[in-house]
Amino acid sequence: MFLEGKKIILGVTGSIAAYKAAILIRLLVKEGAEVKVVMTPSSKEFITPLTLSTLSGSPVLSEFFNQNSGDWNSHVDLGLWADLMLVAPASATTIAKMANGIADNLLITTYLSARCPVMVAPAMDLDMLNHNSTKENISKLKKTGNFIIEPATGELASGLIGKGRMEAPEVILSIIFDLFNSKKKLKSKRVLITAGPTFEQIDPVRFIGNYSSGKMGFELAEKMANQGADIKLITGPVSIKAIHPSIETIAVKSASEMYIECIKLFKDVDIAIMAAAVADFTPKEPSVEKIKKDKFNKVIELVETKDIAKELGLLKKTNQILVGFALETHDESANAIKKLFSKNLDFIVLNSLNDNGAGFSHDTNKITIIDKNNNIEHFELKSKAEVANDIVTKICQLL
Ligand code: CTP
């Protein structure tokens, strides 16, 4: 957890992008931050306070006065409490009010009382963003020391395409990491990650594959990018996309394509993580034509693929770290330890298919990390994002 103990006020305003505030809160809380949400009155038309209070684990603040207790919500206390105030999404109205000190709601009074850094993530239609008034207000906010998280370009709620989308929560998270960790743990480290399954062609319409979703490898890529690493993510066919701008995705299909890319890149990286479920066998002679039922002799001859992890283990220099995975169904630790040494890994992440919620098709995983010095660490069942954190922490210890 990289935001342990950090106190963050999240200001939510009236914008279609308000739903992204929910995702943002989850990410912040997962990283250990304490989040208090302040909503403008109109934001409640877009997302309910109940959703945001449940996710943040703290009552959402919106009114100056608390009707039930008769107390008032002190924007001064809030402003002093926070290590960071983030307004996301920030509507044109809220930006205008912030820029001009129009303190007619709790979000603006909190902003005016805040002594911490303030980040603003605008979200609006492209013409509103482009309007001189908005531009002037944003530039005023910049000049007075606020940090603007530039909106991204893409399809907007209006159906128009252009600049105005609130930046992705994962990217905002990484910017927050930047703020708090001027010394990022993996700054300028070059990392190679394999992810997903491989598809081994039988004929132009059929293949041998597996159920790997790629989630574990992609989570690792996002976490490590957040810590300043440059990532080459070599992925087999998956339905997910990497978000962080420091992740370069290289899409491959087969084990041999993955092998070629890994060999090409390995010499230039500091860390390589083999999270892909690489096929161990591939058809010896894939048919160039679709195999017809009446011509098929019901046997597909297979040959072994290259063991990418093992090959990289042979090439590994002393200043490189190589991490592997082992998904086992029996004799789990013994099998994992065998792989750890035969592939010359620095540590192996073991998950057992006998544990409920672990393995390919889940969003959760239960791992054991075994390193080459025989240190064994067992972890609870967690989301793959949290598991990725544990793996990154182990890598940081080795560095
Ligand atoms: N691996 C690899 N290339 C292969 C096979 C496996 O890079 N051709 C990597 C995986 O990405 C993983 C580790 O090796 O990090 C262990 O993979 P696994 O399939 O569990 O082990 P295998 O060596 O293939 O052994 P087995 O399938 O017999 O368990």
GROMACS .gro file of C-alpha atoms and ligand atoms in nm:
model
  428
    1MET     CA    1   0.000   0.000   0.000
    2PHE     CA    2   0.158   0.317  -0.122
    3LEU     CA    3  -0.075   0.580   0.033
    4GLU     CA    4  -0.084   0.443   0.388
    5GLY     CA    5  -0.197   0.715   0.629
    6LYS     CA    6  -0.253   0.980   0.362
    7LYS     CA    7  -0.563   1.192   0.417
    8ILE     CA    8  -0.743   1.289   0.100
    9ILE     CA    9  -1.050   1.504   0.041
   10LEU     CA   10  -1.224   1.406  -0.280
   11GLY     CA   11  -1.448   1.682  -0.414
   12VAL     CA   12  -1.714   1.550  -0.652
   13THR     CA   13  -1.911   1.785  -0.877
   14GLY     CA   14  -2.202   1.761  -1.120
   15SER     CA   15  -2.069   1.577  -1.422
   16ILE     CA   16  -2.141   1.251  -1.602
   17ALA     CA   17  -1.787   1.151  -1.500
   18ALA     CA   18  -1.900   1.148  -1.134
   19TYR     CA   19  -1.926   0.768  -1.159
   20LYS     CA   20  -1.547   0.760  -1.195
   21ALA     CA   21  -1.524   0.907  -0.844
   22ALA     CA   22  -1.644   0.569  -0.716
   23ILE     CA   23  -1.358   0.391  -0.892
   24LEU     CA   24  -1.113   0.652  -0.771
   25ILE     CA   25  -1.220   0.609  -0.409
   26ARG     CA   26  -1.175   0.231  -0.433
   27LEU     CA   27  -0.825   0.274  -0.573
   28LEU     CA   28  -0.728   0.528  -0.307
   29VAL     CA   29  -0.868   0.322  -0.020
   30LYS     CA   30  -0.695   0.008  -0.152
   31GLU     CA   31  -0.367   0.196  -0.136
   32GLY     CA   32  -0.431   0.276   0.230
   33ALA     CA   33  -0.553   0.637   0.198
   34GLU     CA   34  -0.822   0.781   0.424
   35VAL     CA   35  -1.078   0.946   0.199
   36LYS     CA   36  -1.345   1.202   0.288
   37VAL     CA   37  -1.585   1.294   0.012
   38VAL     CA   38  -1.736   1.640  -0.031
   39MET     CA   39  -2.013   1.658  -0.290
   40THR     CA   40  -2.166   1.962  -0.453
   41PRO     CA   41  -2.547   1.961  -0.451
   42SER     CA   42  -2.574   1.893  -0.824
   43SER     CA   43  -2.329   1.602  -0.816
   44LYS     CA   44  -2.594   1.400  -0.631
   45GLU     CA   45  -2.797   1.393  -0.952
   46PHE     CA   46  -2.515   1.187  -1.103
   47ILE     CA   47  -2.409   0.952  -0.822
   48THR     CA   48  -2.558   0.885  -0.481
   49PRO     CA   49  -2.388   0.991  -0.157
   50LEU     CA   50  -2.464   0.637  -0.029
   51THR     CA   51  -2.238   0.482  -0.294
   52LEU     CA   52  -1.952   0.717  -0.213
   53SER     CA   53  -1.990   0.696   0.166
   54THR     CA   54  -1.996   0.316   0.146
   55LEU     CA   55  -1.682   0.302  -0.066
   56SER     CA   56  -1.494   0.563   0.137
   57GLY     CA   57  -1.614   0.423   0.470
   58SER     CA   58  -1.692   0.774   0.589
   59PRO     CA   59  -2.007   0.993   0.574
   60VAL     CA   60  -2.023   1.210   0.265
   61LEU     CA   61  -2.027   1.583   0.337
   62SER     CA   62  -2.229   1.822   0.133
   63GLU     CA   63  -2.427   2.068   0.345
   64PHE     CA   64  -2.294   2.341   0.571
   65PHE     CA   65  -2.523   2.215   0.844
   66ASN     CA   66  -2.590   1.861   0.952
   67GLN     CA   67  -2.974   1.849   0.972
   68ASN     CA   68  -2.975   1.547   1.207
   69SER     CA   69  -2.731   1.660   1.473
   70GLY     CA   70  -2.770   2.033   1.430
   71ASP     CA   71  -2.388   2.060   1.404
   72TRP     CA   72  -2.216   2.234   1.124
   73ASN     CA   73  -1.966   2.067   0.895
   74SER     CA   74  -1.649   2.259   0.948
   75HIS     CA   75  -1.477   2.327   0.621
   76VAL     CA   76  -1.189   2.476   0.818
   77ASP     CA   77  -1.127   2.151   1.007
   78LEU     CA   78  -1.158   1.955   0.682
   79GLY     CA   79  -0.921   2.184   0.500
   80LEU     CA   80  -0.661   2.149   0.776
   81TRP     CA   81  -0.710   1.771   0.806
   82ALA     CA   82  -0.620   1.686   0.447
   83ASP     CA   83  -0.282   1.604   0.292
   84LEU     CA   84  -0.440   1.646  -0.051
   85MET     CA   85  -0.761   1.786  -0.193
   86LEU     CA   86  -0.861   1.638  -0.526
   87VAL     CA   87  -1.158   1.769  -0.720
   88ALA     CA   88  -1.255   1.494  -0.964
   89PRO     CA   89  -1.458   1.536  -1.171
   90ALA     CA   90  -1.440   1.916  -1.172
   91SER     CA   91  -1.724   2.076  -1.369
   92ALA     CA   92  -1.692   2.412  -1.546
   93THR     CA   93  -1.907   2.571  -1.273
   94THR     CA   94  -1.693   2.443  -0.988
   95ILE     CA   95  -1.376   2.548  -1.167
   96ALA     CA   96  -1.525   2.896  -1.212
   97LYS     CA   97  -1.624   2.914  -0.847
   98MET     CA   98  -1.282   2.794  -0.732
   99ALA     CA   99  -1.106   3.044  -0.954
  100ASN     CA  100  -1.319   3.331  -0.828
  101GLY     CA  101  -1.376   3.233  -0.466
  102ILE     CA  102  -1.755   3.198  -0.494
  103ALA     CA  103  -1.805   3.012  -0.170
  104ASP     CA  104  -2.167   2.901  -0.198
  105ASN     CA  105  -2.117   2.532  -0.119
  106LEU     CA  106  -1.912   2.318   0.116
  107LEU     CA  107  -1.672   2.206  -0.156
  108ILE     CA  108  -1.568   2.563  -0.233
  109THR     CA  109  -1.542   2.672   0.132
  110THR     CA  110  -1.329   2.361   0.197
  111TYR     CA  111  -1.112   2.450  -0.101
  112LEU     CA  112  -1.065   2.803   0.030
  113SER     CA  113  -0.967   2.669   0.372
  114ALA     CA  114  -0.733   2.396   0.245
  115ARG     CA  115  -0.362   2.437   0.314
  116CYS     CA  116  -0.267   2.118   0.131
  117PRO     CA  117  -0.192   2.072  -0.240
  118VAL     CA  118  -0.505   2.082  -0.457
  119MET     CA  119  -0.551   1.880  -0.775
  120VAL     CA  120  -0.831   1.945  -1.020
  121ALA     CA  121  -0.944   1.695  -1.286
  122PRO     CA  122  -1.176   1.881  -1.526
  123ALA     CA  123  -1.453   1.692  -1.705
  124MET     CA  124  -1.677   1.865  -1.956
  125ASP     CA  125  -1.773   1.889  -2.318
  126LEU     CA  126  -1.497   1.995  -2.557
  127ASP     CA  127  -1.655   2.332  -2.643
  128MET     CA  128  -1.704   2.419  -2.277
  129LEU     CA  129  -1.341   2.331  -2.211
  130ASN     CA  130  -1.234   2.537  -2.508
  131HIS     CA  131  -1.437   2.841  -2.409
  132ASN     CA  132  -1.234   3.145  -2.316
  133SER     CA  133  -1.404   3.175  -1.976
  134THR     CA  134  -1.312   2.818  -1.884
  135LYS     CA  135  -0.962   2.857  -2.019
  136GLU     CA  136  -0.915   3.173  -1.815
  137ASN     CA  137  -1.047   3.005  -1.500
  138ILE     CA  138  -0.822   2.705  -1.544
  139SER     CA  139  -0.522   2.925  -1.605
  140LYS     CA  140  -0.609   3.125  -1.291
  141LEU     CA  141  -0.621   2.801  -1.090
  142LYS     CA  142  -0.282   2.700  -1.229
  143LYS     CA  143  -0.132   3.039  -1.148
  144THR     CA  144  -0.252   3.015  -0.789
  145GLY     CA  145  -0.068   2.686  -0.738
  146ASN     CA  146  -0.337   2.429  -0.812
  147PHE     CA  147  -0.239   2.124  -1.014
  148ILE     CA  148  -0.459   2.061  -1.317
  149ILE     CA  149  -0.491   1.700  -1.434
  150GLU     CA  150  -0.541   1.761  -1.805
  151PRO     CA  151  -0.856   1.599  -1.942
  152ALA     CA  152  -0.810   1.317  -2.190
  153THR     CA  153  -0.932   1.306  -2.548
  154GLY     CA  154  -1.202   1.063  -2.653
  155GLU     CA  155  -1.575   1.017  -2.684
  156LEU     CA  156  -1.766   1.260  -2.462
  157ALA     CA  157  -2.105   1.222  -2.298
  158SER     CA  158  -2.250   1.451  -2.568
  159GLY     CA  159  -2.145   1.202  -2.834
  160LEU     CA  160  -1.885   1.447  -2.964
  161ILE     CA  161  -1.524   1.340  -2.981
  162GLY     CA  162  -1.252   1.561  -2.841
  163LYS     CA  163  -1.071   1.676  -2.529
  164GLY     CA  164  -1.278   1.689  -2.212
  165ARG     CA  165  -1.299   1.340  -2.060
  166MET     CA  166  -1.188   1.323  -1.701
  167GLU     CA  167  -0.856   1.142  -1.689
  168ALA     CA  168  -0.878   0.770  -1.601
  169PRO     CA  169  -0.883   0.700  -1.223
  170GLU     CA  170  -0.572   0.481  -1.259
  171VAL     CA  171  -0.379   0.768  -1.416
  172ILE     CA  172  -0.500   1.009  -1.147
  173LEU     CA  173  -0.380   0.759  -0.887
  174SER     CA  174  -0.039   0.752  -1.047
  175ILE     CA  175  -0.024   1.135  -1.042
  176ILE     CA  176  -0.109   1.123  -0.671
  177PHE     CA  177   0.172   0.873  -0.620
  178ASP     CA  178   0.399   1.121  -0.796
  179LEU     CA  179   0.298   1.392  -0.554
  180PHE     CA  180   0.356   1.186  -0.241
  181ASN     CA  181   0.656   0.984  -0.352
  182SER     CA  182   0.890   1.218  -0.524
  183LYS     CA  183   1.116   0.916  -0.477
  184LYS     CA  184   0.922   0.644  -0.651
  185LYS     CA  185   1.033   0.296  -0.563
  186LEU     CA  186   1.079   0.177  -0.922
  187LYS     CA  187   1.177   0.507  -1.079
  188SER     CA  188   1.334   0.450  -1.423
  189LYS     CA  189   1.345   0.071  -1.376
  190ARG     CA  190   1.281  -0.116  -1.699
  191VAL     CA  191   1.045  -0.407  -1.660
  192LEU     CA  192   0.935  -0.687  -1.889
  193ILE     CA  193   0.609  -0.863  -1.804
  194THR     CA  194   0.444  -1.151  -1.987
  195ALA     CA  195   0.070  -1.194  -1.945
  196GLY     CA  196  -0.232  -1.388  -2.066
  197PRO     CA  197  -0.255  -1.717  -2.251
  198THR     CA  198  -0.092  -1.822  -2.574
  199PHE     CA  199  -0.286  -1.964  -2.865
  200GLU     CA  200  -0.120  -2.245  -3.059
  201GLN     CA  201  -0.258  -2.279  -3.406
  202ILE     CA  202  -0.401  -2.612  -3.521
  203ASP     CA  203  -0.541  -2.473  -3.845
  204PRO     CA  204  -0.662  -2.123  -3.950
  205VAL     CA  205  -0.975  -2.149  -3.731
  206ARG     CA  206  -0.867  -2.363  -3.436
  207PHE     CA  207  -0.611  -2.337  -3.163
  208ILE     CA  208  -0.496  -2.484  -2.833
  209GLY     CA  209  -0.534  -2.223  -2.561
  210ASN     CA  210  -0.604  -2.187  -2.190
  211TYR     CA  211  -0.827  -1.988  -1.955
  212SER     CA  212  -0.573  -1.724  -1.851
  213SER     CA  213  -0.738  -1.378  -1.842
  214GLY     CA  214  -0.414  -1.180  -1.821
  215LYS     CA  215  -0.541  -0.990  -1.515
  216MET     CA  216  -0.247  -1.071  -1.290
  217GLY     CA  217   0.013  -0.954  -1.541
  218PHE     CA  218  -0.184  -0.640  -1.626
  219GLU     CA  219  -0.231  -0.552  -1.256
  220LEU     CA  220   0.143  -0.590  -1.204
  221ALA     CA  221   0.211  -0.366  -1.502
  222GLU     CA  222  -0.017  -0.091  -1.365
  223LYS     CA  223   0.127  -0.111  -1.012
  224MET     CA  224   0.486  -0.102  -1.132
  225ALA     CA  225   0.415   0.182  -1.375
  226ASN     CA  226   0.263   0.372  -1.083
  227GLN     CA  227   0.596   0.332  -0.905
  228GLY     CA  228   0.781   0.492  -1.194
  229ALA     CA  229   0.881   0.184  -1.397
  230ASP     CA  230   0.880   0.165  -1.776
  231ILE     CA  231   0.694  -0.147  -1.875
  232LYS     CA  232   0.703  -0.368  -2.180
  233LEU     CA  233   0.396  -0.586  -2.146
  234ILE     CA  234   0.405  -0.884  -2.380
  235THR     CA  235   0.059  -1.026  -2.382
  236GLY     CA  236  -0.117  -1.317  -2.542
  237PRO     CA  237  -0.478  -1.273  -2.661
  238VAL     CA  238  -0.679  -1.104  -2.380
  239SER     CA  239  -0.981  -0.878  -2.359
  240ILE     CA  240  -0.826  -0.619  -2.125
  241LYS     CA  241  -0.620  -0.309  -2.197
  242ALA     CA  242  -0.336  -0.140  -2.013
  243ILE     CA  243  -0.411   0.215  -1.902
  244HIS     CA  244  -0.093   0.372  -1.767
  245PRO     CA  245   0.101   0.569  -2.030
  246SER     CA  246   0.431   0.408  -1.923
  247ILE     CA  247   0.309   0.065  -2.033
  248GLU     CA  248   0.391  -0.040  -2.387
  249THR     CA  249   0.179  -0.338  -2.484
  250ILE     CA  250   0.318  -0.587  -2.733
  251ALA     CA  251   0.045  -0.824  -2.848
  252VAL     CA  252   0.145  -1.175  -2.949
  253LYS     CA  253  -0.047  -1.494  -3.014
  254SER     CA  254   0.172  -1.799  -2.980
  255ALA     CA  255   0.441  -1.917  -2.739
  256SER     CA  256   0.704  -1.879  -3.009
  257GLU     CA  257   0.604  -1.516  -3.080
  258MET     CA  258   0.616  -1.444  -2.706
  259TYR     CA  259   0.957  -1.609  -2.683
  260ILE     CA  260   1.097  -1.397  -2.970
  261GLU     CA  261   0.977  -1.071  -2.811
  262CYS     CA  262   1.110  -1.169  -2.468
  263ILE     CA  263   1.454  -1.257  -2.599
  264LYS     CA  264   1.466  -0.930  -2.792
  265LEU     CA  265   1.385  -0.722  -2.486
  266PHE     CA  266   1.536  -0.910  -2.192
  267LYS     CA  267   1.890  -0.776  -2.217
  268ASP     CA  268   1.763  -0.419  -2.169
  269VAL     CA  269   1.547  -0.473  -1.861
  270ASP     CA  270   1.617  -0.473  -1.489
  271ILE     CA  271   1.324  -0.695  -1.394
  272ALA     CA  272   1.129  -0.963  -1.583
  273ILE     CA  273   0.806  -1.116  -1.455
  274MET     CA  274   0.670  -1.424  -1.628
  275ALA     CA  275   0.299  -1.407  -1.553
  276ALA     CA  276   0.182  -1.558  -1.882
  277ALA     CA  277   0.029  -1.903  -1.904
  278VAL     CA  278   0.247  -2.015  -2.190
  279ALA     CA  279   0.142  -2.330  -2.375
  280ASP     CA  280   0.390  -2.610  -2.314
  281PHE     CA  281   0.305  -2.779  -2.644
  282THR     CA  282   0.221  -2.663  -2.992
  283PRO     CA  283   0.102  -2.853  -3.302
  284LYS     CA  284   0.405  -2.980  -3.491
  285GLU     CA  285   0.269  -2.885  -3.830
  286PRO     CA  286  -0.024  -2.644  -3.815
  287SER     CA  287  -0.246  -2.693  -4.116
  288VAL     CA  288  -0.261  -2.396  -4.354
  289GLU     CA  289  -0.610  -2.498  -4.454
  290LYS     CA  290  -0.908  -2.568  -4.232
  291ILE     CA  291  -0.898  -2.938  -4.142
  292LYS     CA  292  -1.207  -3.111  -4.280
  293LYS     CA  293  -1.389  -3.354  -4.056
  294ASP     CA  294  -1.366  -3.644  -4.297
  295LYS     CA  295  -0.992  -3.591  -4.353
  296PHE     CA  296  -0.891  -3.567  -3.988
  297ASN     CA  297  -0.712  -3.870  -3.845
  298LYS     CA  298  -0.799  -3.755  -3.489
  299VAL     CA  299  -0.440  -3.713  -3.379
  300ILE     CA  300  -0.258  -3.382  -3.354
  301GLU     CA  301   0.113  -3.427  -3.315
  302LEU     CA  302   0.255  -3.182  -3.064
  303VAL     CA  303   0.604  -3.056  -2.998
  304GLU     CA  304   0.734  -2.877  -2.691
  305THR     CA  305   0.747  -2.498  -2.694
  306LYS     CA  306   1.048  -2.304  -2.567
  307ASP     CA  307   1.035  -2.247  -2.193
  308ILE     CA  308   1.067  -1.869  -2.195
  309ALA     CA  309   1.135  -1.834  -1.822
  310LYS     CA  310   1.405  -2.099  -1.838
  311GLU     CA  311   1.572  -1.938  -2.139
  312LEU     CA  312   1.573  -1.599  -1.966
  313GLY     CA  313   1.710  -1.770  -1.654
  314LEU     CA  314   2.007  -1.885  -1.860
  315LEU     CA  315   2.067  -1.534  -1.994
  316LYS     CA  316   2.013  -1.359  -1.660
  317LYS     CA  317   2.288  -1.130  -1.535
  318THR     CA  318   2.353  -1.069  -1.166
  319ASN     CA  319   2.188  -0.728  -1.174
  320GLN     CA  320   1.863  -0.863  -1.322
  321ILE     CA  321   1.564  -0.996  -1.131
  322LEU     CA  322   1.357  -1.280  -1.279
  323VAL     CA  323   1.019  -1.372  -1.129
  324GLY     CA  324   0.803  -1.667  -1.225
  325PHE     CA  325   0.460  -1.801  -1.141
  326ALA     CA  326   0.351  -2.156  -1.067
  327LEU     CA  327  -0.011  -2.266  -1.079
  328GLU     CA  328  -0.024  -2.609  -0.922
  329THR     CA  329  -0.287  -2.866  -0.836
  330HIS     CA  330  -0.081  -3.103  -0.618
  331ASP     CA  331   0.255  -3.111  -0.433
  332GLU     CA  332   0.236  -2.735  -0.470
  333SER     CA  333   0.543  -2.618  -0.276
  334ALA     CA  334   0.772  -2.895  -0.402
  335ASN     CA  335   0.674  -2.828  -0.764
  336ALA     CA  336   0.716  -2.454  -0.722
  337ILE     CA  337   1.060  -2.491  -0.562
  338LYS     CA  338   1.166  -2.719  -0.848
  339LYS     CA  339   1.064  -2.451  -1.099
  340LEU     CA  340   1.229  -2.176  -0.894
  341PHE     CA  341   1.570  -2.342  -0.925
  342SER     CA  342   1.539  -2.507  -1.269
  343LYS     CA  343   1.446  -2.171  -1.422
  344ASN     CA  344   1.702  -1.972  -1.217
  345LEU     CA  345   1.431  -1.742  -1.079
  346ASP     CA  346   1.481  -1.497  -0.793
  347PHE     CA  347   1.140  -1.584  -0.657
  348ILE     CA  348   0.831  -1.771  -0.760
  349VAL     CA  349   0.469  -1.683  -0.695
  350LEU     CA  350   0.278  -1.999  -0.621
  351ASN     CA  351  -0.096  -2.031  -0.645
  352SER     CA  352  -0.284  -2.351  -0.597
  353LEU     CA  353  -0.599  -2.444  -0.786
  354ASN     CA  354  -0.710  -2.615  -0.464
  355ASP     CA  355  -0.762  -2.276  -0.299
  356ASN     CA  356  -1.107  -2.129  -0.363
  357GLY     CA  357  -1.082  -1.798  -0.546
  358ALA     CA  358  -0.726  -1.858  -0.672
  359GLY     CA  359  -0.608  -1.908  -1.027
  360PHE     CA  360  -0.703  -1.803  -1.377
  361SER     CA  361  -1.064  -1.707  -1.393
  362HIS     CA  362  -1.102  -1.515  -1.067
  363ASP     CA  363  -1.048  -1.151  -0.976
  364THR     CA  364  -0.887  -1.278  -0.657
  365ASN     CA  365  -0.580  -1.484  -0.586
  366LYS     CA  366  -0.413  -1.653  -0.292
  367ILE     CA  367  -0.038  -1.672  -0.325
  368THR     CA  368   0.275  -1.794  -0.157
  369ILE     CA  369   0.605  -1.630  -0.245
  370ILE     CA  370   0.912  -1.854  -0.228
  371ASP     CA  371   1.249  -1.696  -0.295
  372LYS     CA  372   1.582  -1.850  -0.386
  373ASN     CA  373   1.702  -1.817  -0.025
  374ASN     CA  374   1.412  -2.037   0.084
  375ASN     CA  375   1.214  -1.757   0.245
  376ILE     CA  376   0.850  -1.855   0.226
  377GLU     CA  377   0.568  -1.603   0.270
  378HIS     CA  378   0.200  -1.701   0.267
  379PHE     CA  379  -0.064  -1.441   0.183
  380GLU     CA  380  -0.441  -1.429   0.236
  381LEU     CA  381  -0.696  -1.448  -0.046
  382LYS     CA  382  -0.696  -1.097  -0.197
  383SER     CA  383  -0.795  -0.910  -0.511
  384LYS     CA  384  -0.541  -0.946  -0.792
  385ALA     CA  385  -0.467  -0.574  -0.753
  386GLU     CA  386  -0.369  -0.628  -0.389
  387VAL     CA  387  -0.172  -0.940  -0.478
  388ALA     CA  388   0.016  -0.730  -0.734
  389ASN     CA  389   0.105  -0.488  -0.451
  390ASP     CA  390   0.252  -0.774  -0.245
  391ILE     CA  391   0.460  -0.891  -0.542
  392VAL     CA  392   0.583  -0.536  -0.611
  393THR     CA  393   0.675  -0.496  -0.244
  394LYS     CA  394   0.884  -0.815  -0.265
  395ILE     CA  395   1.059  -0.686  -0.578
  396CYS     CA  396   1.132  -0.353  -0.407
  397GLN     CA  397   1.289  -0.545  -0.114
  398LEU     CA  398   1.519  -0.731  -0.355
  399LEU     CA  399   1.623  -0.405  -0.521
  400CTP     N1  400   0.677  -2.043  -1.857
  400CTP     C1  401   0.737  -1.988  -1.966
  400CTP     N2  402   0.740  -2.054  -2.085
  400CTP     C2  403   0.684  -2.175  -2.098
  400CTP     C3  404   0.621  -2.234  -1.987
  400CTP     C4  405   0.619  -2.165  -1.867
  400CTP     O1  406   0.789  -1.876  -1.955
  400CTP     N3  407   0.688  -2.236  -2.216
  400CTP     C5  408   0.680  -1.972  -1.728
  400CTP     C6  409   0.544  -1.928  -1.681
  400CTP     O2  410   0.513  -1.797  -1.729
  400CTP     C7  411   0.561  -1.930  -1.531
  400CTP     C8  412   0.661  -2.041  -1.506
  400CTP     O3  413   0.729  -2.059  -1.631
  400CTP     O4  414   0.619  -1.812  -1.481
  400CTP     C9  415   0.601  -2.171  -1.466
  400CTP     O5  416   0.500  -2.209  -1.557
  400CTP     P1  417   0.420  -2.343  -1.542
  400CTP     O6  418   0.329  -2.363  -1.658
  400CTP     O7  419   0.360  -2.349  -1.403
  400CTP     O8  420   0.538  -2.448  -1.542
  400CTP     P2  421   0.599  -2.543  -1.647
  400CTP     O9  422   0.746  -2.525  -1.640
  400CTP    O10  423   0.533  -2.529  -1.779
  400CTP    O11  424   0.566  -2.686  -1.581
  400CTP     P3  425   0.429  -2.771  -1.577
  400CTP    O12  426   0.338  -2.714  -1.682
  400CTP    O13  427   0.476  -2.908  -1.603
  400CTP    O14  428   0.375  -2.752  -1.438
   0.00000   0.00000   0.00000
